[in-house]
PDB file of C-alpha atoms in Angstrom:
ATOM      1  CA  UNK A   1      18.388  -9.549 -17.322  1.00 94.00           C
ATOM      2  CA  UNK A   2      15.145 -11.980 -15.414  1.00 95.00           C
ATOM      3  CA  UNK A   3      12.754 -12.274 -18.397  1.00 97.00           C
ATOM      4  CA  UNK A   4       9.326 -14.170 -17.729  1.00 98.00           C
ATOM      5  CA  UNK A   5       6.820 -14.374 -20.842  1.00 98.00           C
ATOM      6  CA  UNK A   6       3.377 -15.777 -20.326  1.00 98.00           C
ATOM      7  CA  UNK A   7       1.404 -17.644 -23.369  1.00 97.00           C
ATOM      8  CA  UNK A   8      -1.695 -19.573 -24.221  1.00 97.00           C
ATOM      9  CA  UNK A   9      -4.319 -17.273 -22.569  1.00 97.00           C
ATOM     10  CA  UNK A  10      -7.870 -16.879 -24.574  1.00 97.00           C
ATOM     11  CA  UNK A  11     -11.584 -17.118 -24.753  1.00 97.00           C
ATOM     12  CA  UNK A  12     -13.192 -20.316 -23.497  1.00 97.00           C
ATOM     13  CA  UNK A  13     -16.143 -21.701 -22.464  1.00 97.00           C
ATOM     14  CA  UNK A  14     -17.393 -22.950 -19.206  1.00 97.00           C
ATOM     15  CA  UNK A  15     -15.818 -26.340 -18.547  1.00 97.00           C
ATOM     16  CA  UNK A  16     -13.454 -26.081 -21.291  1.00 97.00           C
ATOM     17  CA  UNK A  17      -9.556 -26.360 -20.505  1.00 98.00           C
ATOM     18  CA  UNK A  18      -6.681 -24.173 -21.459  1.00 98.00           C
ATOM     19  CA  UNK A  19      -2.969 -24.518 -21.180  1.00 98.00           C
ATOM     20  CA  UNK A  20      -0.554 -21.480 -20.006  1.00 98.00           C
ATOM     21  CA  UNK A  21       2.755 -21.449 -20.569  1.00 98.00           C
ATOM     22  CA  UNK A  22       5.744 -19.407 -19.116  1.00 98.00           C
ATOM     23  CA  UNK A  23       9.162 -18.979 -20.980  1.00 98.00           C
ATOM     24  CA  UNK A  24      11.777 -18.194 -18.509  1.00 98.00           C
ATOM     25  CA  UNK A  25      15.303 -16.515 -19.222  1.00 97.00           C
ATOM     26  CA  UNK A  26      17.906 -14.984 -17.756  1.00 97.00           C
ATOM     27  CA  UNK A  27      18.256 -16.883 -14.913  1.00 94.00           C
ATOM     28  CA  UNK A  28      19.009 -20.400 -13.756  1.00 94.00           C
ATOM     29  CA  UNK A  29      15.584 -21.869 -14.012  1.00 95.00           C
ATOM     30  CA  UNK A  30      15.905 -25.369 -12.321  1.00 93.00           C
ATOM     31  CA  UNK A  31      17.559 -23.754  -9.216  1.00 90.00           C
ATOM     32  CA  UNK A  32      14.190 -21.835  -8.695  1.00 93.00           C
ATOM     33  CA  UNK A  33      10.314 -22.483  -7.129  1.00 94.00           C
ATOM     34  CA  UNK A  34       7.618 -20.818  -9.573  1.00 96.00           C
ATOM     35  CA  UNK A  35       4.419 -19.945  -8.993  1.00 97.00           C
ATOM     36  CA  UNK A  36       1.109 -19.570 -10.980  1.00 98.00           C
ATOM     37  CA  UNK A  37      -1.073 -16.329  -9.676  1.00 98.00           C
ATOM     38  CA  UNK A  38      -3.953 -15.079 -11.035  1.00 98.00           C
ATOM     39  CA  UNK A  39      -5.862 -11.339 -10.547  1.00 98.00           C
ATOM     40  CA  UNK A  40      -9.486 -11.094 -11.316  1.00 96.00           C
ATOM     41  CA  UNK A  41     -10.788  -7.698 -12.826  1.00 92.00           C
ATOM     42  CA  UNK A  42     -10.154  -4.758  -9.750  1.00 90.00           C
ATOM     43  CA  UNK A  43      -9.030  -7.372  -7.327  1.00 93.00           C
ATOM     44  CA  UNK A  44      -6.134  -8.204  -5.551  1.00 94.00           C
ATOM     45  CA  UNK A  45      -3.827 -10.889  -6.633  1.00 96.00           C
ATOM     46  CA  UNK A  46      -4.274 -14.758  -5.719  1.00 96.00           C
ATOM     47  CA  UNK A  47      -1.654 -17.443  -5.523  1.00 96.00           C
ATOM     48  CA  UNK A  48      -2.931 -20.532  -7.407  1.00 97.00           C
ATOM     49  CA  UNK A  49       0.337 -23.271  -7.405  1.00 96.00           C
ATOM     50  CA  UNK A  50       4.094 -23.254  -6.428  1.00 94.00           C
ATOM     51  CA  UNK A  51       6.280 -25.964  -8.364  1.00 96.00           C
ATOM     52  CA  UNK A  52       9.651 -26.851  -6.465  1.00 93.00           C
ATOM     53  CA  UNK A  53      13.130 -26.221  -9.152  1.00 92.00           C
ATOM     54  CA  UNK A  54      13.318 -30.267  -9.561  1.00 93.00           C
ATOM     55  CA  UNK A  55       9.270 -30.216 -10.124  1.00 94.00           C
ATOM     56  CA  UNK A  56       9.502 -33.087  -7.467  1.00 95.00           C
ATOM     57  CA  UNK A  57       7.095 -30.704  -4.743  1.00 93.00           C
ATOM     58  CA  UNK A  58       4.017 -29.262  -5.715  1.00 95.00           C
ATOM     59  CA  UNK A  59       1.287 -27.113  -3.931  1.00 94.00           C
ATOM     60  CA  UNK A  60      -2.379 -25.681  -4.911  1.00 96.00           C
ATOM     61  CA  UNK A  61      -4.576 -23.168  -3.536  1.00 95.00           C
ATOM     62  CA  UNK A  62      -7.996 -25.042  -2.565  1.00 95.00           C
ATOM     63  CA  UNK A  63      -9.721 -23.137  -5.235  1.00 95.00           C
ATOM     64  CA  UNK A  64      -8.284 -24.804  -8.038  1.00 96.00           C
ATOM     65  CA  UNK A  65      -6.826 -28.059  -6.504  1.00 96.00           C
ATOM     66  CA  UNK A  66      -8.048 -31.146  -8.644  1.00 96.00           C
ATOM     67  CA  UNK A  67      -9.310 -28.645 -11.721  1.00 97.00           C
ATOM     68  CA  UNK A  68      -5.322 -27.071 -12.395  1.00 98.00           C
ATOM     69  CA  UNK A  69      -1.945 -28.762 -12.729  1.00 98.00           C
ATOM     70  CA  UNK A  70       1.221 -27.117 -12.450  1.00 98.00           C
ATOM     71  CA  UNK A  71       4.573 -28.584 -14.154  1.00 98.00           C
ATOM     72  CA  UNK A  72       8.075 -27.804 -15.452  1.00 98.00           C
ATOM     73  CA  UNK A  73      10.186 -28.286 -18.413  1.00 98.00           C
ATOM     74  CA  UNK A  74      13.802 -27.604 -17.056  1.00 97.00           C
ATOM     75  CA  UNK A  75      15.692 -28.583 -20.481  1.00 97.00           C
ATOM     76  CA  UNK A  76      13.202 -25.563 -22.183  1.00 98.00           C
ATOM     77  CA  UNK A  77      12.818 -23.181 -19.397  1.00 98.00           C
ATOM     78  CA  UNK A  78       9.265 -23.516 -18.827  1.00 98.00           C
ATOM     79  CA  UNK A  79       6.658 -23.374 -16.707  1.00 98.00           C
ATOM     80  CA  UNK A  80       3.242 -24.474 -17.813  1.00 98.00           C
ATOM     81  CA  UNK A  81      -0.452 -24.364 -15.642  1.00 98.00           C
ATOM     82  CA  UNK A  82      -3.008 -26.891 -17.092  1.00 98.00           C
ATOM     83  CA  UNK A  83      -6.268 -25.547 -16.381  1.00 98.00           C
ATOM     84  CA  UNK A  84     -10.066 -28.222 -16.560  1.00 98.00           C
ATOM     85  CA  UNK A  85     -13.255 -27.633 -15.975  1.00 97.00           C
ATOM     86  CA  UNK A  86     -12.708 -23.706 -16.127  1.00 98.00           C
ATOM     87  CA  UNK A  87     -15.683 -21.632 -14.494  1.00 97.00           C
ATOM     88  CA  UNK A  88     -16.581 -17.949 -15.008  1.00 96.00           C
ATOM     89  CA  UNK A  89     -14.959 -17.336 -11.539  1.00 96.00           C
ATOM     90  CA  UNK A  90     -11.666 -18.324 -13.187  1.00 97.00           C
ATOM     91  CA  UNK A  91     -11.606 -15.207 -15.456  1.00 97.00           C
ATOM     92  CA  UNK A  92      -8.343 -13.173 -14.692  1.00 98.00           C
ATOM     93  CA  UNK A  93      -5.362 -12.098 -15.381  1.00 98.00           C
ATOM     94  CA  UNK A  94      -2.679 -15.222 -15.115  1.00 98.00           C
ATOM     95  CA  UNK A  95       0.708 -14.598 -14.157  1.00 98.00           C
ATOM     96  CA  UNK A  96       3.855 -16.744 -13.907  1.00 98.00           C
ATOM     97  CA  UNK A  97       6.367 -15.433 -11.263  1.00 98.00           C
ATOM     98  CA  UNK A  98       9.668 -16.413  -9.746  1.00 97.00           C
ATOM     99  CA  UNK A  99      10.162 -17.150  -5.782  1.00 94.00           C
ATOM    100  CA  UNK A 100      13.223 -16.009  -3.830  1.00 91.00           C
ATOM    101  CA  UNK A 101      15.305 -18.682  -3.462  1.00 84.00           C
ATOM    102  CA  UNK A 102      18.807 -18.963  -2.497  1.00 79.00           C
ATOM    103  CA  UNK A 103      21.299 -21.831  -2.369  1.00 75.00           C
ATOM    104  CA  UNK A 104      19.802 -22.961   0.824  1.00 80.00           C
ATOM    105  CA  UNK A 105      16.047 -22.238   0.874  1.00 83.00           C
ATOM    106  CA  UNK A 106      13.379 -19.924  -0.624  1.00 86.00           C
ATOM    107  CA  UNK A 107      11.090 -17.484   0.881  1.00 86.00           C
ATOM    108  CA  UNK A 108       7.671 -17.718  -0.691  1.00 91.00           C
ATOM    109  CA  UNK A 109       7.359 -14.005  -1.804  1.00 96.00           C
ATOM    110  CA  UNK A 110       7.653 -13.276  -5.958  1.00 96.00           C
ATOM    111  CA  UNK A 111      10.629 -11.449  -6.755  1.00 96.00           C
ATOM    112  CA  UNK A 112      10.176 -11.264 -10.757  1.00 97.00           C
ATOM    113  CA  UNK A 113       6.514 -11.402 -12.293  1.00 98.00           C
ATOM    114  CA  UNK A 114       5.740 -11.695 -16.356  1.00 98.00           C
ATOM    115  CA  UNK A 115       3.450  -9.548 -17.952  1.00 97.00           C
ATOM    116  CA  UNK A 116       0.439 -11.888 -17.433  1.00 97.00           C
ATOM    117  CA  UNK A 117      -1.884 -13.570 -19.865  1.00 98.00           C
ATOM    118  CA  UNK A 118      -5.748 -13.105 -19.984  1.00 98.00           C
ATOM    119  CA  UNK A 119      -8.273 -15.806 -19.683  1.00 98.00           C
ATOM    120  CA  UNK A 120     -11.663 -15.377 -20.033  1.00 97.00           C
ATOM    121  CA  UNK A 121     -13.987 -18.097 -19.210  1.00 97.00           C
ATOM    122  CA  UNK A 122     -17.824 -16.971 -20.969  1.00 96.00           C
ATOM    123  CA  UNK A 123     -20.665 -18.704 -23.300  1.00 95.00           C
TER     124      UNK A 123
ATOM    125  CA  UNK B   1      -5.597 -19.099   6.414  1.00 86.00           C
ATOM    126  CA  UNK B   2      -4.100 -15.786   7.653  1.00 91.00           C
ATOM    127  CA  UNK B   3      -5.844 -12.535   5.887  1.00 92.00           C
ATOM    128  CA  UNK B   4      -4.286  -9.576   5.457  1.00 95.00           C
ATOM    129  CA  UNK B   5      -6.470  -6.245   5.614  1.00 96.00           C
ATOM    130  CA  UNK B   6      -4.713  -3.125   4.118  1.00 97.00           C
ATOM    131  CA  UNK B   7      -6.109   0.319   4.837  1.00 94.00           C
ATOM    132  CA  UNK B   8      -7.024   2.639   3.319  1.00 96.00           C
ATOM    133  CA  UNK B   9      -8.587   1.721   0.466  1.00 96.00           C
ATOM    134  CA  UNK B  10      -7.911   4.916  -1.164  1.00 97.00           C
ATOM    135  CA  UNK B  11      -5.015   7.670  -0.180  1.00 97.00           C
ATOM    136  CA  UNK B  12      -4.728  11.186  -1.728  1.00 96.00           C
ATOM    137  CA  UNK B  13      -2.078  12.529  -1.586  1.00 95.00           C
ATOM    138  CA  UNK B  14      -0.135  15.277  -3.127  1.00 95.00           C
ATOM    139  CA  UNK B  15       3.363  15.306  -4.819  1.00 94.00           C
ATOM    140  CA  UNK B  16       6.040  15.661  -2.578  1.00 95.00           C
ATOM    141  CA  UNK B  17       4.396  14.575   0.297  1.00 96.00           C
ATOM    142  CA  UNK B  18       4.712  11.381   2.707  1.00 97.00           C
ATOM    143  CA  UNK B  19       2.552   9.002   2.314  1.00 97.00           C
ATOM    144  CA  UNK B  20       1.664   6.207   4.850  1.00 97.00           C
ATOM    145  CA  UNK B  21       0.093   3.130   3.928  1.00 98.00           C
ATOM    146  CA  UNK B  22      -0.955  -0.009   6.435  1.00 98.00           C
ATOM    147  CA  UNK B  23      -1.444  -3.547   6.216  1.00 98.00           C
ATOM    148  CA  UNK B  24      -2.811  -5.761   9.038  1.00 98.00           C
ATOM    149  CA  UNK B  25      -2.513  -9.989   9.466  1.00 96.00           C
ATOM    150  CA  UNK B  26      -4.945 -11.971  11.258  1.00 95.00           C
ATOM    151  CA  UNK B  27      -2.233 -13.204  13.201  1.00 95.00           C
ATOM    152  CA  UNK B  28       1.456 -12.936  13.438  1.00 96.00           C
ATOM    153  CA  UNK B  29       3.371 -13.529  10.534  1.00 96.00           C
ATOM    154  CA  UNK B  30       6.651 -12.558  12.056  1.00 95.00           C
ATOM    155  CA  UNK B  31       8.768 -10.240   9.196  1.00 95.00           C
ATOM    156  CA  UNK B  32       7.458 -12.332   6.418  1.00 96.00           C
ATOM    157  CA  UNK B  33       6.015  -9.614   4.337  1.00 97.00           C
ATOM    158  CA  UNK B  34       6.315  -8.491   1.336  1.00 98.00           C
ATOM    159  CA  UNK B  35       4.922  -5.235  -0.572  1.00 98.00           C
ATOM    160  CA  UNK B  36       4.414  -4.885  -3.899  1.00 98.00           C
ATOM    161  CA  UNK B  37       3.427  -1.732  -6.358  1.00 98.00           C
ATOM    162  CA  UNK B  38       1.163  -2.163  -9.600  1.00 98.00           C
ATOM    163  CA  UNK B  39       0.664   0.106 -11.768  1.00 97.00           C
ATOM    164  CA  UNK B  40      -2.661   0.140 -14.595  1.00 94.00           C
ATOM    165  CA  UNK B  41      -1.925  -2.846 -17.247  1.00 93.00           C
ATOM    166  CA  UNK B  42       1.450  -3.931 -15.673  1.00 96.00           C
ATOM    167  CA  UNK B  43       2.428  -6.717 -13.424  1.00 97.00           C
ATOM    168  CA  UNK B  44       3.121  -6.121  -9.778  1.00 97.00           C
ATOM    169  CA  UNK B  45       6.950  -5.412  -8.531  1.00 98.00           C
ATOM    170  CA  UNK B  46       8.224  -6.373  -5.709  1.00 98.00           C
ATOM    171  CA  UNK B  47       9.097  -3.372  -3.438  1.00 98.00           C
ATOM    172  CA  UNK B  48      10.368  -4.565   0.041  1.00 98.00           C
ATOM    173  CA  UNK B  49      10.320  -8.193   1.588  1.00 97.00           C
ATOM    174  CA  UNK B  50      11.335  -9.263   5.137  1.00 96.00           C
ATOM    175  CA  UNK B  51       9.011  -6.578   6.445  1.00 97.00           C
ATOM    176  CA  UNK B  52      12.182  -4.199   5.443  1.00 97.00           C
ATOM    177  CA  UNK B  53      14.409  -4.965   3.131  1.00 97.00           C
ATOM    178  CA  UNK B  54      13.895  -3.230  -0.259  1.00 97.00           C
ATOM    179  CA  UNK B  55      14.127  -5.054  -3.340  1.00 96.00           C
ATOM    180  CA  UNK B  56      16.905  -4.744  -6.096  1.00 93.00           C
ATOM    181  CA  UNK B  57      16.849  -1.096  -7.782  1.00 94.00           C
ATOM    182  CA  UNK B  58      13.858  -0.009  -5.313  1.00 97.00           C
ATOM    183  CA  UNK B  59      14.416   4.095  -4.523  1.00 96.00           C
ATOM    184  CA  UNK B  60      15.289   4.655  -1.106  1.00 95.00           C
ATOM    185  CA  UNK B  61      12.162   7.016  -0.477  1.00 97.00           C
ATOM    186  CA  UNK B  62      10.090   3.359  -0.002  1.00 98.00           C
ATOM    187  CA  UNK B  63      10.551   2.250   3.614  1.00 98.00           C
ATOM    188  CA  UNK B  64       9.220  -1.112   5.137  1.00 98.00           C
ATOM    189  CA  UNK B  65       8.644  -1.333   8.787  1.00 97.00           C
ATOM    190  CA  UNK B  66       6.749  -3.405  11.085  1.00 97.00           C
ATOM    191  CA  UNK B  67       6.437  -6.888  12.686  1.00 97.00           C
ATOM    192  CA  UNK B  68       3.782  -9.557  13.758  1.00 96.00           C
ATOM    193  CA  UNK B  69       0.664  -8.057  12.706  1.00 97.00           C
ATOM    194  CA  UNK B  70       1.118  -4.463  11.887  1.00 98.00           C
ATOM    195  CA  UNK B  71       3.140  -3.368   8.867  1.00 98.00           C
ATOM    196  CA  UNK B  72       3.649  -0.106   7.418  1.00 98.00           C
ATOM    197  CA  UNK B  73       4.709   1.226   4.008  1.00 98.00           C
ATOM    198  CA  UNK B  74       5.906   4.733   3.980  1.00 98.00           C
ATOM    199  CA  UNK B  75       7.033   6.664   0.576  1.00 97.00           C
ATOM    200  CA  UNK B  76       8.889   9.662   2.036  1.00 93.00           C
ATOM    201  CA  UNK B  77       8.392  12.052  -0.796  1.00 92.00           C
ATOM    202  CA  UNK B  78       6.238  11.059  -3.816  1.00 95.00           C
ATOM    203  CA  UNK B  79       6.822  11.098  -7.460  1.00 95.00           C
ATOM    204  CA  UNK B  80       4.409  11.190  -9.828  1.00 93.00           C
ATOM    205  CA  UNK B  81       5.309   7.479 -10.861  1.00 95.00           C
ATOM    206  CA  UNK B  82       4.387   6.530  -7.472  1.00 96.00           C
ATOM    207  CA  UNK B  83       0.835   6.527  -8.048  1.00 94.00           C
ATOM    208  CA  UNK B  84      -0.557   3.178  -8.538  1.00 97.00           C
ATOM    209  CA  UNK B  85      -1.900   0.462  -5.886  1.00 98.00           C
ATOM    210  CA  UNK B  86       0.056  -1.231  -3.532  1.00 98.00           C
ATOM    211  CA  UNK B  87      -0.575  -4.853  -2.245  1.00 98.00           C
ATOM    212  CA  UNK B  88       1.002  -6.381   0.631  1.00 98.00           C
ATOM    213  CA  UNK B  89       1.399 -10.300   1.171  1.00 97.00           C
ATOM    214  CA  UNK B  90       2.310 -12.545   3.989  1.00 97.00           C
ATOM    215  CA  UNK B  91       4.479 -15.597   3.146  1.00 95.00           C
ATOM    216  CA  UNK B  92       4.849 -17.216   6.709  1.00 94.00           C
ATOM    217  CA  UNK B  93       1.737 -19.303   6.918  1.00 89.00           C
ATOM    218  CA  UNK B  94       0.227 -21.340   3.755  1.00 83.00           C
ATOM    219  CA  UNK B  95      -1.292 -20.313   1.537  1.00 89.00           C
ATOM    220  CA  UNK B  96       0.377 -17.092   0.829  1.00 92.00           C
ATOM    221  CA  UNK B  97      -1.981 -13.997   0.715  1.00 94.00           C
ATOM    222  CA  UNK B  98      -2.410 -10.992  -0.483  1.00 96.00           C
ATOM    223  CA  UNK B  99      -4.094  -7.821   1.004  1.00 96.00           C
ATOM    224  CA  UNK B 100      -6.871  -5.995  -1.357  1.00 95.00           C
ATOM    225  CA  UNK B 101      -4.709  -3.431  -2.236  1.00 96.00           C
ATOM    226  CA  UNK B 102      -4.292   0.379  -1.431  1.00 98.00           C
ATOM    227  CA  UNK B 103      -4.669   2.727  -4.515  1.00 97.00           C
ATOM    228  CA  UNK B 104      -2.744   5.687  -3.940  1.00 97.00           C
ATOM    229  CA  UNK B 105      -3.677   8.700  -5.765  1.00 95.00           C
ATOM    230  CA  UNK B 106      -3.121  11.970  -6.550  1.00 91.00           C
ATOM    231  CA  UNK B 107      -4.741  14.732  -4.478  1.00 88.00           C
TER     232      UNK B 107
END
């Protein structure tokens, strides 16, 4: 079965950096767009970034563009999110999620989610 | 960006009754609309995509309808495990955007 397991969250000071990881299993990782989504306490989810199966196509939300960087290692079935210049309003649970893709195209809703990792930005 | 507005913010319904949740898009998203369920401490779970198609393993008491700007999630006979927060998400236009959620609570 599909499993997504995030790690790397924690407490970081404003201006600091953190790298999140997501280990995927139960499907052909390289066939799927993957995404990072976050959810601040008491709020709805917020999409952050997509990366194509090959890693060549990447998209970011304006709120994180220039500060966050998504990447993947298909040999390791892993997805990453490098977060720099962190701010208090980046405090949230961060999820990796699999985008729904067929053999020919993708629809950008999220079929499977990991359990999330908490990032707290505070001095 | 397309803004998604959900109503009501909180819905109180008795077990066994029907629940109707609404989602409105600020412009047409055709049928590019998904619904998710989230329980406390858990990740969101996909319920509905394409406005009306149930995801794998979702019971048939969950149904979605609508197109364009107005959408509805209906739960025909509420079970105890259905009390949760529900989010809609449009995926027609960039960026994908979630609504603020409807909390379905026990009356």
